[in-house]
PDB file of C-alpha atoms and ligand atoms in Angstrom:
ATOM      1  CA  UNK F   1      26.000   2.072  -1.249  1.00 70.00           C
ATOM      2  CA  UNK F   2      28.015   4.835  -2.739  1.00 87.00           C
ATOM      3  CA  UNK F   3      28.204   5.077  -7.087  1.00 91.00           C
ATOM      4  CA  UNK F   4      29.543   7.175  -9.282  1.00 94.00           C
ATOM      5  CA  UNK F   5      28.240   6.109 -12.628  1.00 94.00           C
ATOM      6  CA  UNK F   6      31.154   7.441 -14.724  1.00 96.00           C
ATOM      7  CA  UNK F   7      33.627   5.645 -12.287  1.00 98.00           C
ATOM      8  CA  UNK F   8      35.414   3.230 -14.461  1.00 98.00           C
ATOM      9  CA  UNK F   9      35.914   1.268 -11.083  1.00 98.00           C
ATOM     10  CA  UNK F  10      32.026   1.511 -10.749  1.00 98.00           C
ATOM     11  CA  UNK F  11      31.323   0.151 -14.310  1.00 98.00           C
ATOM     12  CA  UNK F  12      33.372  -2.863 -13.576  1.00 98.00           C
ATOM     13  CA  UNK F  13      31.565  -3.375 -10.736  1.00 98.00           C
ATOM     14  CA  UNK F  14      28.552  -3.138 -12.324  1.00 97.00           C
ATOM     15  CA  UNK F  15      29.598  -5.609 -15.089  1.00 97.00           C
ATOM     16  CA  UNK F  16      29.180  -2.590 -17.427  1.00 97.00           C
ATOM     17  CA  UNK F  17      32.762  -3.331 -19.092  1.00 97.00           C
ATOM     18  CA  UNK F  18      34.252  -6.430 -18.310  1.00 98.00           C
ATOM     19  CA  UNK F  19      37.673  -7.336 -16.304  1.00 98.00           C
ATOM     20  CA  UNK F  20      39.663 -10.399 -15.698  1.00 98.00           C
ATOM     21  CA  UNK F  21      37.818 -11.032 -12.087  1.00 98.00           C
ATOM     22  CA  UNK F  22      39.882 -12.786  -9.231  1.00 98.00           C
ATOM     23  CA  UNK F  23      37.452 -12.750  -6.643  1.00 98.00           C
ATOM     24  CA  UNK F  24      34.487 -11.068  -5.540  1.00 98.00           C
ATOM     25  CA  UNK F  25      32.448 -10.712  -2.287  1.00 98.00           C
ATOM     26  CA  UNK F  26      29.217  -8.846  -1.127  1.00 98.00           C
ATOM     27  CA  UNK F  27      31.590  -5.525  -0.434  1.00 98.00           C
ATOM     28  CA  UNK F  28      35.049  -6.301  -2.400  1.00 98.00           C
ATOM     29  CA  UNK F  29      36.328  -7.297  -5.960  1.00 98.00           C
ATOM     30  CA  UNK F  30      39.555  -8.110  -7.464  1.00 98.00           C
ATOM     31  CA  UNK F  31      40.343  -8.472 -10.739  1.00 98.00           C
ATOM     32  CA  UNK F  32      43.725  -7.640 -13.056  1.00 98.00           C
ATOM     33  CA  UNK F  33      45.081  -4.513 -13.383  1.00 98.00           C
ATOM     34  CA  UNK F  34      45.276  -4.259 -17.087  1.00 98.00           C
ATOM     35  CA  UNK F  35      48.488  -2.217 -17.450  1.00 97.00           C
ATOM     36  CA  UNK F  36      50.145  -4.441 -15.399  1.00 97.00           C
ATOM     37  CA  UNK F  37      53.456  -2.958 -13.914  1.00 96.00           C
ATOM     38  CA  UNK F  38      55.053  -6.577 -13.733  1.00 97.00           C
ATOM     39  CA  UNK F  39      52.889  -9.622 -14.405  1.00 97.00           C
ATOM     40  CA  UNK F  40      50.260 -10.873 -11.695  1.00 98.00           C
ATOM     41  CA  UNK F  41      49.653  -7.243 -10.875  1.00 98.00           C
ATOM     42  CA  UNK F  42      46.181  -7.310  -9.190  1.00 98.00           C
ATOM     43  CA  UNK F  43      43.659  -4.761  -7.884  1.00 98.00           C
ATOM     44  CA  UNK F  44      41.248  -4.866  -4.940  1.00 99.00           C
ATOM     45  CA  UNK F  45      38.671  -2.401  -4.713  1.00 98.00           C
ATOM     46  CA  UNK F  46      35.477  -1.844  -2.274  1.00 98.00           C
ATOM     47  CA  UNK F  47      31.984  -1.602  -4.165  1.00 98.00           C
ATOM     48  CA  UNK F  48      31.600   1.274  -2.742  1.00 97.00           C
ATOM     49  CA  UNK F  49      32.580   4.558  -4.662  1.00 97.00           C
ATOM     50  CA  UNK F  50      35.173   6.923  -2.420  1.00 96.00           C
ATOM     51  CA  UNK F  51      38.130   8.270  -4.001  1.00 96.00           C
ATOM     52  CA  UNK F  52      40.582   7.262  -1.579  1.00 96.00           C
ATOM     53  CA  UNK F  53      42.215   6.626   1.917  1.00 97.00           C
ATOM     54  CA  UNK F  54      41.287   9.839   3.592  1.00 96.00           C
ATOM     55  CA  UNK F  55      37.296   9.215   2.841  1.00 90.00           C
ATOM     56  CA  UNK F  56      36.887   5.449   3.140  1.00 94.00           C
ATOM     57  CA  UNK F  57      34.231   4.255   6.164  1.00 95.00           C
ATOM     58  CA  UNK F  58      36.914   2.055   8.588  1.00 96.00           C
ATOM     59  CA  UNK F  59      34.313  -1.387   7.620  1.00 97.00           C
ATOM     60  CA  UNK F  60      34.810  -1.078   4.137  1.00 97.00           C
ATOM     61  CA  UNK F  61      38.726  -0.175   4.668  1.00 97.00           C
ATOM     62  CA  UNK F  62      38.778  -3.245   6.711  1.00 98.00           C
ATOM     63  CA  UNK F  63      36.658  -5.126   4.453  1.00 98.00           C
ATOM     64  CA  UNK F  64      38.692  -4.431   1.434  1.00 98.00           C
ATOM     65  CA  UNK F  65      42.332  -5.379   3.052  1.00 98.00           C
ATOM     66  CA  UNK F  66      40.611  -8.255   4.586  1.00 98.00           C
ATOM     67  CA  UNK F  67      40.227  -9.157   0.636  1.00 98.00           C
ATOM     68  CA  UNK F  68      43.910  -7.550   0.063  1.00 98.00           C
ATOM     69  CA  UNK F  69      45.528  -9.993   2.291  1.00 98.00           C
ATOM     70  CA  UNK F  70      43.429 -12.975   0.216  1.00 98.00           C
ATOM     71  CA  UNK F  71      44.541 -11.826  -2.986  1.00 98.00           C
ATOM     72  CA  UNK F  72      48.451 -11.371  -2.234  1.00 98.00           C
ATOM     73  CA  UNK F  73      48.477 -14.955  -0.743  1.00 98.00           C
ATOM     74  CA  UNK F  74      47.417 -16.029  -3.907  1.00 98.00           C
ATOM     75  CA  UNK F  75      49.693 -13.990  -6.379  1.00 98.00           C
ATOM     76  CA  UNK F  76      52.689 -15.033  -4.047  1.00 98.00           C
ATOM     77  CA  UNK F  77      51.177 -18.867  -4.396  1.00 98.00           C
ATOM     78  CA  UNK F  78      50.982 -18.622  -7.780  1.00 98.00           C
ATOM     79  CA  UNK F  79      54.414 -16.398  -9.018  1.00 98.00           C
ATOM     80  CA  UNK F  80      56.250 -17.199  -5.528  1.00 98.00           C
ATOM     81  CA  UNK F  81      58.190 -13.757  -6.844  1.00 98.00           C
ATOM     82  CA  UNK F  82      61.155 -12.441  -4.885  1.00 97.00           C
ATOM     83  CA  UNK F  83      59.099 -10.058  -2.993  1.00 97.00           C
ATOM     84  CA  UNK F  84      55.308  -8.046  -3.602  1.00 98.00           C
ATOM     85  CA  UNK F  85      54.229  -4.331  -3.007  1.00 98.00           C
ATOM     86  CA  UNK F  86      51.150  -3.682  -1.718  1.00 98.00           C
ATOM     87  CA  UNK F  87      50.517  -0.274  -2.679  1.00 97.00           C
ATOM     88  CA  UNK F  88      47.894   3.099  -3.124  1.00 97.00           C
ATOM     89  CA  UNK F  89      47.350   5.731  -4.396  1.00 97.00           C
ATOM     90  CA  UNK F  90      45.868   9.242  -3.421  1.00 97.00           C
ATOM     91  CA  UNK F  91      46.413  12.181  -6.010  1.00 95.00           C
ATOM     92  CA  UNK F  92      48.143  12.627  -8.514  1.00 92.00           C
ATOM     93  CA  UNK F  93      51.197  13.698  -7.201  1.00 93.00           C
ATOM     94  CA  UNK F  94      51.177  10.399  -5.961  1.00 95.00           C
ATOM     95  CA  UNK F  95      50.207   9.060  -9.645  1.00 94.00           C
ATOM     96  CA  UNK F  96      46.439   8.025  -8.935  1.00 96.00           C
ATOM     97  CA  UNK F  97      44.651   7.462 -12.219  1.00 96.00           C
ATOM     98  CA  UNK F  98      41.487   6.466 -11.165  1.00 98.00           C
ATOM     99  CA  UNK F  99      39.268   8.158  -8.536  1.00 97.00           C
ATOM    100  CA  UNK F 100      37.904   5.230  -6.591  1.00 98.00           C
ATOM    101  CA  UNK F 101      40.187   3.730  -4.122  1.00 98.00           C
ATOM    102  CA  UNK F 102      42.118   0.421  -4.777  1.00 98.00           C
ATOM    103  CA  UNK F 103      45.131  -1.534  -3.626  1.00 98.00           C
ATOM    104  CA  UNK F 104      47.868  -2.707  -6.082  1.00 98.00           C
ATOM    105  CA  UNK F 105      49.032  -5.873  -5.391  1.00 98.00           C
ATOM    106  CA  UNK F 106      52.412  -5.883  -7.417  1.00 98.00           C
ATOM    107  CA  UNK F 107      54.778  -8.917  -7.506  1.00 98.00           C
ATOM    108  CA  UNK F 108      58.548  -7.833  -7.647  1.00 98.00           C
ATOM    109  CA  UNK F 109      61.842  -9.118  -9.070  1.00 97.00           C
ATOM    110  CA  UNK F 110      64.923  -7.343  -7.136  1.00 94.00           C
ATOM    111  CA  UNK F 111      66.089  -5.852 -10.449  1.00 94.00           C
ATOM    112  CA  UNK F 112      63.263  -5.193 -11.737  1.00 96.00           C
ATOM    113  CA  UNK F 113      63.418  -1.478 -12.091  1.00 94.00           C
ATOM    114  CA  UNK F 114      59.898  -0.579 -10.814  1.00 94.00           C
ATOM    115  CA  UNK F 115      59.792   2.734  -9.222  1.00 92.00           C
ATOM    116  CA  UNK F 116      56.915   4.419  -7.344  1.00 89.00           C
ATOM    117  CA  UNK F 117      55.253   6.372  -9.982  1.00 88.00           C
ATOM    118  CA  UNK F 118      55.744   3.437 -12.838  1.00 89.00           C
ATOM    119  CA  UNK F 119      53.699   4.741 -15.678  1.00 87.00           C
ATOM    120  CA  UNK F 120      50.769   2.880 -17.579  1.00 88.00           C
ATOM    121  CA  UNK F 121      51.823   0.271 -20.302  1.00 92.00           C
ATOM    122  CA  UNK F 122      48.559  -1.832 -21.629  1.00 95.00           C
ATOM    123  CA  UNK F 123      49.618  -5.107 -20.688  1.00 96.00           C
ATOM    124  CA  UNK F 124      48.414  -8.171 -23.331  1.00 97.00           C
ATOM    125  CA  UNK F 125      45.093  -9.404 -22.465  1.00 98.00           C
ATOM    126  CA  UNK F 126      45.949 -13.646 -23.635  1.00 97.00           C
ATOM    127  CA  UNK F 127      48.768 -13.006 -20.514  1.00 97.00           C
ATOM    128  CA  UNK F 128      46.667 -11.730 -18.127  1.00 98.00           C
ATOM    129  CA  UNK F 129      43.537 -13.706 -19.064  1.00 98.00           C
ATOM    130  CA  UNK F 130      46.053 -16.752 -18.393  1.00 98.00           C
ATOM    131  CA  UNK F 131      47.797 -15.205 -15.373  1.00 98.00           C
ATOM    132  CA  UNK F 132      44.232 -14.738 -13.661  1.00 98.00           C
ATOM    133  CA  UNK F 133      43.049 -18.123 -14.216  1.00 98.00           C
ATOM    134  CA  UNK F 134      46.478 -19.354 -12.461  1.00 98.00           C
ATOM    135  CA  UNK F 135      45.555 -16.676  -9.295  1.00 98.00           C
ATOM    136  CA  UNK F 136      42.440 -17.700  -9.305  1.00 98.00           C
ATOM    137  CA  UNK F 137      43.130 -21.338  -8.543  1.00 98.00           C
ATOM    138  CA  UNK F 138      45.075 -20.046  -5.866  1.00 97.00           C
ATOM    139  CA  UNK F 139      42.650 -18.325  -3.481  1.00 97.00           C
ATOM    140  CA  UNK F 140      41.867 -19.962  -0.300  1.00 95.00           C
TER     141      UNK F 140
HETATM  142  P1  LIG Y 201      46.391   4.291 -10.071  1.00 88.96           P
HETATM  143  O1  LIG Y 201      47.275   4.878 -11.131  1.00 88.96           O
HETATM  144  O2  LIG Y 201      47.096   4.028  -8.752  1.00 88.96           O
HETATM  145  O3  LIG Y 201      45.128   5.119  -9.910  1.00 88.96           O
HETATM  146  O4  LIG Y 201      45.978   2.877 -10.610  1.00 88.96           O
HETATM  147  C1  LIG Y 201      44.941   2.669 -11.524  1.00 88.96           C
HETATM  148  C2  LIG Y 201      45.208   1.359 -12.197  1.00 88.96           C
HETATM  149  O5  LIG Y 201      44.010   0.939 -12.829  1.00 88.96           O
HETATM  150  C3  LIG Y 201      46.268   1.411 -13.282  1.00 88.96           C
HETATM  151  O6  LIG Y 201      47.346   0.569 -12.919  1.00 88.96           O
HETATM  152  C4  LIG Y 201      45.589   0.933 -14.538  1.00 88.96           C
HETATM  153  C5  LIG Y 201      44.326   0.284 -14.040  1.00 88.96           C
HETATM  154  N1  LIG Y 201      43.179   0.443 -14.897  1.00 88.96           N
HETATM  155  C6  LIG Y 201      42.725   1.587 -15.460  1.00 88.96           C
HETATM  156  N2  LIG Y 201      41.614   1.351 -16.163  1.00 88.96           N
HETATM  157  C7  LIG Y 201      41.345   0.019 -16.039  1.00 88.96           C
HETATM  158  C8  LIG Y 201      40.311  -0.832 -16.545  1.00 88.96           C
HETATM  159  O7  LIG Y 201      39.402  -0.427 -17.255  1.00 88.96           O
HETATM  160  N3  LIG Y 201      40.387  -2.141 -16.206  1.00 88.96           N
HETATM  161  C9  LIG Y 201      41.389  -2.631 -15.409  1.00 88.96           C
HETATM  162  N4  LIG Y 201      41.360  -3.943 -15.137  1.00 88.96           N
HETATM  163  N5  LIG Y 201      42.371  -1.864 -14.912  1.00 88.96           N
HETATM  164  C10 LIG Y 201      42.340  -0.543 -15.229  1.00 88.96           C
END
């Protein structure tokens, strides 16, 4: 299985440095993004280190929407917001911050202002600790 060991995607994981964790599976995990661009904000990310879309094996792309889908169902079940992105990111052009591919699940208000490249905010951890616990109750 792929690793980069100074992958902060890698570390997490690895358990190396911890993470608010939604759901995990022999080839996926999801846990909170933790500069969340709107509360609920979620990430899903194969265990397997690739920097993004272009270089990903088609299982593990599979495998990790497969986990996508589960996680979005969930975040809509638990926020019912007015609508959700599912979004990725591959350069930074395209304003990819970390080097191993992931989905953003983002839950959206229709005024809420988010635009594409939304900058990073640290979010506060007691919300998102809460907020995952909610998810978390939510995955089928
Ligand atoms: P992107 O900019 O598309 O590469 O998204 C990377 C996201 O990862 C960004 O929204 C912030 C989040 N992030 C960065 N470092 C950490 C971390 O250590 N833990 C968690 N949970 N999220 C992180």
């Amino acid at each position: 299985m792929s690793h980069d060991p100074d992958c902060i995607f890698c570390k997490i994981i690895k358990g190396e440095i911890p993470c608010f964790k939604l759901y995990e599976d022999e080839r996926t995990l999801s846990f909170m993004d933790i500069n969340p661009v709107n509360p609920g904000h979620a990430l899903i990310i194969p265990k397997f280190h690739t920097p993004n879309f272009f270089e990903i094996p088609l299982d593990w792309l599979a495998d990790t929407m497969t986990t996508t889908q589960k996680i979005a169902r969930a975040v809509q079940k638990t926020l019912e917001p007015h609508g959700l992105n599912i979004l990725q990111a591959n350069g930074p052009g395209a304003a990819q911050s970390v080097f191993h591919l992931h989905m953003h699940v983002v839950p959206r208000g229709e005024d809420d202002g988010v635009t594409m490249n939304w900058g990073i905010r640290p979010g506060n951890m007691d919300e998102i600790g809460a907020l995952s616990e909610r998810i978390r109750a939510n995955i089928a």
